Coordinates of C-alpha atoms in Angstrom, one line a residue:
X6 CA 0.0 0.0 0.2
X7 CA 1.2 3.4 -1.0
X8 CA 2.0 5.6 1.8
X9 CA 1.6 9.3 1.7
X10 CA 2.3 12.1 4.1
X11 CA 2.0 15.7 4.3
X12 CA 5.1 17.8 5.1
X13 CA 2.9 19.8 7.5
X14 CA 1.8 16.6 9.3
X15 CA 5.5 15.8 9.6
X16 CA 6.3 19.2 10.7
X17 CA 3.5 18.8 13.4
X18 CA 6.0 17.0 15.7
X19 CA 8.0 20.5 15.6
X20 CA 4.3 22.6 15.9
X21 CA 28.9 17.9 -2.6
X22 CA 27.8 18.8 -5.9
X23 CA 29.0 22.5 -7.1
X24 CA 26.1 25.0 -6.2
X25 CA 24.2 25.8 -9.2
X26 CA 21.8 28.8 -8.1
X27 CA 19.2 30.1 -10.3
X28 CA 19.0 33.8 -11.0
X29 CA 15.7 36.0 -11.1
X30 CA 13.7 35.2 -14.0
X31 CA 15.8 32.2 -15.1
X32 CA 13.8 29.5 -17.1
X33 CA 10.9 31.9 -17.6
X34 CA 10.0 31.9 -13.8
X35 CA 10.3 34.5 -11.2
X36 CA 11.7 33.0 -7.9
X37 CA 10.6 34.2 -4.4
X38 CA 13.6 33.0 -2.9
X39 CA 17.3 33.2 -3.9
X40 CA 20.5 31.6 -3.1
X41 CA 22.7 33.2 -0.3
X42 CA 25.8 32.6 1.8
X43 CA 24.0 30.2 4.2
X44 CA 22.2 27.8 1.4
X45 CA 25.5 27.9 -0.3
X46 CA 27.4 26.4 2.6
X47 CA 25.4 23.5 2.5
X48 CA 26.4 20.2 0.8
X49 CA 24.0 17.3 0.2
X50 CA 25.6 14.5 -1.6
X51 CA 24.1 11.2 -2.9
X52 CA 21.8 10.1 -5.9
X53 CA 18.6 12.0 -6.4
X54 CA 16.0 10.1 -4.3
X55 CA 18.1 8.5 -1.7
X56 CA 18.6 9.8 1.7
X57 CA 21.4 12.7 1.3
X58 CA 24.5 13.1 3.3
X59 CA 24.3 16.7 4.6
X60 CA 27.0 18.8 5.9
X61 CA 27.2 22.5 6.9
X62 CA 29.3 24.7 9.3
X63 CA 27.2 25.1 12.7
X64 CA 25.9 27.1 13.7
X65 CA 24.1 28.2 10.3
X66 CA 21.6 30.9 10.5
X67 CA 19.6 33.3 8.3
X68 CA 17.1 35.9 8.9
X69 CA 15.4 35.5 5.6
X70 CA 14.9 32.0 3.5
X71 CA 17.6 31.1 0.9
X72 CA 17.8 28.3 -1.4
X73 CA 20.4 26.8 -3.6
X74 CA 20.1 24.0 -6.1
X75 CA 22.6 21.1 -6.1
X76 CA 21.0 18.8 -8.6
X77 CA 19.5 20.1 -11.7
X78 CA 15.9 18.8 -13.0
X79 CA 13.9 19.1 -16.0
X80 CA 10.8 20.3 -17.2
X81 CA 8.7 23.4 -16.8
X82 CA 9.3 25.7 -13.7
X83 CA 6.9 24.9 -10.8
X84 CA 4.5 27.6 -10.2
X85 CA 2.4 28.7 -7.2
X86 CA -0.5 26.4 -6.6
X87 CA 1.1 23.3 -8.1
X88 CA 1.1 20.5 -5.7
X89 CA 4.7 18.7 -5.5
X90 CA 5.4 15.2 -4.4
X91 CA 8.9 15.4 -2.6
X92 CA 11.5 13.6 -0.2
X93 CA 12.8 15.9 2.3
X94 CA 15.4 15.8 5.1
X95 CA 15.2 18.3 7.7
X96 CA 18.1 19.7 10.1
X97 CA 18.4 21.9 12.7
X98 CA 20.8 24.7 11.5
X99 CA 22.4 25.3 15.2
X100 CA 23.7 21.9 15.6
X101 CA 23.2 19.8 12.5
X102 CA 20.9 17.4 14.1
X103 CA 18.2 15.7 11.8
X104 CA 14.7 16.7 12.9
X105 CA 12.6 14.9 10.2
X106 CA 13.4 12.8 7.2
X107 CA 11.4 10.9 4.5
X108 CA 11.6 7.3 4.2
X109 CA 12.8 7.8 0.5
X110 CA 10.8 4.7 -0.5
X111 CA 9.5 4.1 -4.2
X112 CA 5.8 3.8 -2.5
X113 CA 5.9 7.1 -0.2
X114 CA 6.3 10.7 -0.7
X115 CA 5.5 14.0 1.1
X116 CA 3.2 16.7 -0.5
X117 CA 3.2 20.2 -0.5
X118 CA 1.5 23.0 -2.7
X119 CA 3.9 25.5 -3.8
X120 CA 3.3 29.1 -2.8
X121 CA 1.3 30.6 0.4
X122 CA 1.1 28.2 3.1
X123 CA 1.9 27.6 6.7
X124 CA 5.6 26.9 5.9
X125 CA 6.7 29.5 3.6
X126 CA 10.1 28.4 4.0
X127 CA 9.7 25.5 1.8
X128 CA 6.7 26.1 -0.3
X129 CA 7.8 29.6 -1.3
X130 CA 11.4 28.5 -2.0
X131 CA 10.2 25.6 -4.3
X132 CA 8.6 28.2 -6.7
X133 CA 10.7 27.8 -10.1
X134 CA 12.1 24.5 -9.3
X135 CA 11.9 21.8 -11.7
X136 CA 11.3 18.0 -11.3
X137 CA 14.2 15.9 -10.5
X138 CA 15.9 18.9 -8.8
X139 CA 17.6 18.7 -5.3
X140 CA 17.1 22.0 -3.7
X141 CA 18.6 23.0 -0.3
X142 CA 16.8 25.4 1.6
X143 CA 17.8 27.4 4.7
X144 CA 14.8 28.8 6.4
X145 CA 14.4 31.6 8.8
X146 CA 13.3 30.7 12.3
X147 CA 10.0 32.8 11.7
X148 CA 9.1 30.8 8.5
X149 CA 10.3 27.5 9.9
X150 CA 8.8 27.2 13.2
X151 CA 7.1 30.6 13.8
X152 CA 10.3 31.6 15.9
X153 CA 9.1 29.6 18.7
X154 CA 11.3 27.3 20.9
X155 CA 10.3 23.5 21.3
X156 CA 12.4 22.0 24.2
X157 CA 10.9 18.5 23.7
X158 CA 12.5 18.3 20.1
X159 CA 15.5 20.4 20.8
X160 CA 14.6 23.5 18.9
X161 CA 15.6 27.1 20.2
X162 CA 13.6 30.1 19.1
X163 CA 16.4 31.4 17.2
X164 CA 17.4 28.2 15.2
X165 CA 17.2 28.0 11.4
X166 CA 16.1 24.8 9.7
X167 CA 17.9 23.4 6.7
X168 CA 15.6 21.2 4.1
X169 CA 17.1 19.1 1.5
X170 CA 14.3 18.4 -0.9
X171 CA 14.3 16.2 -4.0
X172 CA 11.2 17.2 -6.1
X173 CA 9.9 13.9 -7.4
X174 CA 6.7 15.0 -9.4
X175 CA 4.4 17.9 -9.9
X176 CA 0.8 18.2 -10.6
X177 CA -1.8 20.6 -12.1
X178 CA -2.7 23.5 -9.9
X179 CA -6.2 23.6 -10.8
X180 CA -8.7 21.7 -13.1
X181 CA -7.8 22.7 -16.8
X182 CA -10.1 20.5 -18.7
X183 CA -12.7 22.1 -21.3
X184 CA -15.9 23.7 -19.9
X185 CA -18.8 21.6 -20.2
X186 CA -22.5 22.6 -20.1
X187 CA -23.9 22.2 -16.7
X188 CA -26.9 20.1 -15.7
X189 CA -30.3 21.8 -14.7
X190 CA -31.3 22.2 -10.9
X191 CA -27.7 21.5 -10.0
X192 CA -25.6 23.8 -7.8
X193 CA -23.9 26.8 -9.5
X194 CA -20.0 26.8 -9.4
X195 CA -17.8 29.8 -10.2
X196 CA -14.2 29.7 -9.8
X197 CA -11.5 32.5 -8.8
X198 CA -8.5 33.0 -11.2
X199 CA -6.5 30.4 -8.8
X200 CA -9.3 27.9 -9.1
X201 CA -11.2 28.4 -5.8
X202 CA -14.8 27.2 -6.1
X203 CA -17.7 29.2 -4.9
X204 CA -20.9 27.2 -5.1
X205 CA -24.5 28.6 -5.1
X206 CA -27.1 26.1 -4.1
X207 CA -30.7 26.4 -5.8
X208 CA -33.6 26.7 -4.0
X209 CA -35.2 23.5 -4.9
X210 CA -35.3 20.3 -2.6
X211 CA -32.2 18.5 -2.6
X212 CA -32.3 15.3 -4.7
X213 CA -32.5 12.0 -2.9
X214 CA -29.9 10.1 -5.1
X215 CA -26.3 10.7 -5.8
X216 CA -25.9 13.3 -8.8
X217 CA -22.7 13.7 -10.8
X218 CA -22.0 16.5 -13.3
X219 CA -18.5 17.0 -15.0
X220 CA -18.1 20.7 -15.2
X221 CA -14.6 20.6 -16.8
X222 CA -13.7 17.5 -19.1
X223 CA -9.9 16.7 -18.5
X224 CA -7.9 15.0 -21.1
X225 CA -5.6 13.1 -18.7
X226 CA -5.3 9.5 -17.3
X227 CA -8.7 7.9 -16.3
X228 CA -9.2 7.2 -12.6
X229 CA -9.4 3.7 -11.4
X230 CA -10.6 2.5 -7.9
X231 CA -7.6 2.2 -5.6
X232 CA -5.7 5.1 -7.4
X233 CA -4.2 7.8 -5.2
X234 CA -5.6 11.2 -6.6
X235 CA -3.9 14.6 -6.0
X236 CA -7.1 16.9 -5.7
X237 CA -8.4 20.1 -4.5
X238 CA -12.0 20.0 -3.1
X239 CA -14.6 21.9 -1.3
X240 CA -17.8 20.5 0.4
X241 CA -20.8 22.4 1.6
X242 CA -24.4 21.6 2.9
X243 CA -27.2 21.9 0.5
X244 CA -30.1 23.0 2.7
X245 CA -28.6 25.0 5.6
X246 CA -28.7 28.9 5.6
X247 CA -25.1 29.1 6.4
X248 CA -23.3 27.7 3.2
X249 CA -19.8 27.9 4.7
X250 CA -17.7 24.8 3.7
X251 CA -17.4 21.9 6.1
X252 CA -14.2 21.0 4.4
X253 CA -11.9 22.4 1.7
X254 CA -8.3 21.9 0.8
X255 CA -8.6 25.4 -0.9
X256 CA -8.9 27.4 2.3
X257 CA -5.7 25.7 3.7
X258 CA -3.9 26.2 0.2
X259 CA -2.9 22.6 0.3
X260 CA -4.0 20.0 -2.3
X261 CA -5.0 16.4 -0.7
X262 CA -4.3 12.8 -1.5
X263 CA -7.2 10.6 -1.4
X264 CA -7.4 6.8 -2.3
X265 CA -10.5 6.1 -4.4
X266 CA -12.6 3.2 -2.9
X267 CA -10.8 3.4 0.5
X268 CA -12.6 3.4 4.0
X269 CA -11.4 7.2 4.2
X270 CA -13.3 8.5 1.3
X271 CA -17.0 8.5 1.0
X272 CA -18.8 5.9 -1.4
X273 CA -20.3 8.8 -3.3
X274 CA -17.1 10.5 -4.1
X275 CA -15.5 7.4 -5.0
X276 CA -18.5 6.7 -7.5
X277 CA -18.3 10.0 -8.9
X278 CA -14.4 10.0 -9.4
X279 CA -13.9 6.5 -10.9
X280 CA -13.7 6.9 -14.9
X281 CA -12.9 10.7 -14.7
X282 CA -9.9 12.1 -16.0
X283 CA -7.0 14.0 -14.8
X284 CA -7.8 17.6 -15.4
X285 CA -11.4 17.4 -14.6
X286 CA -13.7 19.2 -12.3
X287 CA -16.5 17.1 -10.9
X288 CA -19.6 18.3 -9.0
X289 CA -21.1 15.9 -6.7
X290 CA -24.3 15.9 -4.9
X291 CA -24.4 13.3 -2.5
X292 CA -27.5 12.6 0.1
X293 CA -26.1 11.5 3.7
X294 CA -25.7 7.9 2.9
X295 CA -23.5 8.7 0.1
X296 CA -21.5 11.2 1.9
X297 CA -20.9 8.9 5.0
X298 CA -17.1 7.9 5.2
X299 CA -16.8 4.5 6.3
X300 CA -14.0 4.8 8.9
X301 CA -15.7 7.6 10.6
X302 CA -13.0 10.3 9.6
X303 CA -15.4 12.3 7.4
X304 CA -16.6 15.9 7.9
X305 CA -19.8 15.7 5.9
X306 CA -23.1 16.6 7.7
X307 CA -25.0 13.3 8.8
X308 CA -28.5 14.8 8.3
X309 CA -28.1 16.9 5.1
X310 CA -27.1 16.5 1.5
X311 CA -23.7 17.4 0.8
X312 CA -22.3 19.3 -2.2
X313 CA -18.8 18.5 -3.6
X314 CA -16.5 20.4 -6.0
X315 CA -13.6 18.4 -6.8
X316 CA -10.6 19.2 -9.2
X317 CA -8.7 16.2 -10.2
X318 CA -5.0 17.2 -10.4
X319 CA -3.2 14.3 -10.8
X320 CA -2.5 10.3 -10.1
X321 CA 0.3 9.4 -7.9
X322 CA 2.5 6.9 -9.5

């Protein structure tokens, strides 16, 4: 079984090759973070996709985030909003101790979304990186752990973090399929420039059976039961006056990994996603029995029809 972890979850425990730095505007992308003395002082040797041997002079400190590329990747530069699968080793810049590390297994990875997040030291530094690259990031105390000491994990309030990131894959930032004619009597969906959906519920009575409407028809790989999907989604109740989402990846600025057909995914969502293609945006109206999650982890209301908008951004390979 594939193991997937979010870098944010990993960090919850906490709350050489010649450097080849990319300059502003290189490869058609404008990076937010540049190389500096701290990131250039770090060596991270070893093959891409394997645990690196990391060395740097201690204590290593920076007031602002820095990044240096040590293995060059290929392909288009990664932009804000794109989810990225990666392996990462995190060290304390003050003493060089490893704080957290990926398994570097073929069937596991961490997932972050590039751009705005609660860990900008990583997600902002990865803008303009390419798949196959190894990037050394030295994060400021503020952007790595909010400048908060964590005695249990040996972290001082002024400690910088060193991240060695291997970028394994990248995915769509939002559904990019062709717009389709929406079905009658279904919720209306409009999206902002970054893909965040807004959902308007009709005044009619909620349907009693599962309803599925493809709003954008993608042209990518077809989804099968058991696939691990990279998705962005929003879920709102049908009939309550307050239509605030009960669950949304968009509000967290972080895409998610779900396994189609698993006990942690509602039967309605799994039925709706099987057979769809990467790049599609799917509207799902699910009565309580179809919105329920078998393992009890779902957030959908138990006494109300749920409305989901799901962007299928990729399939984890």
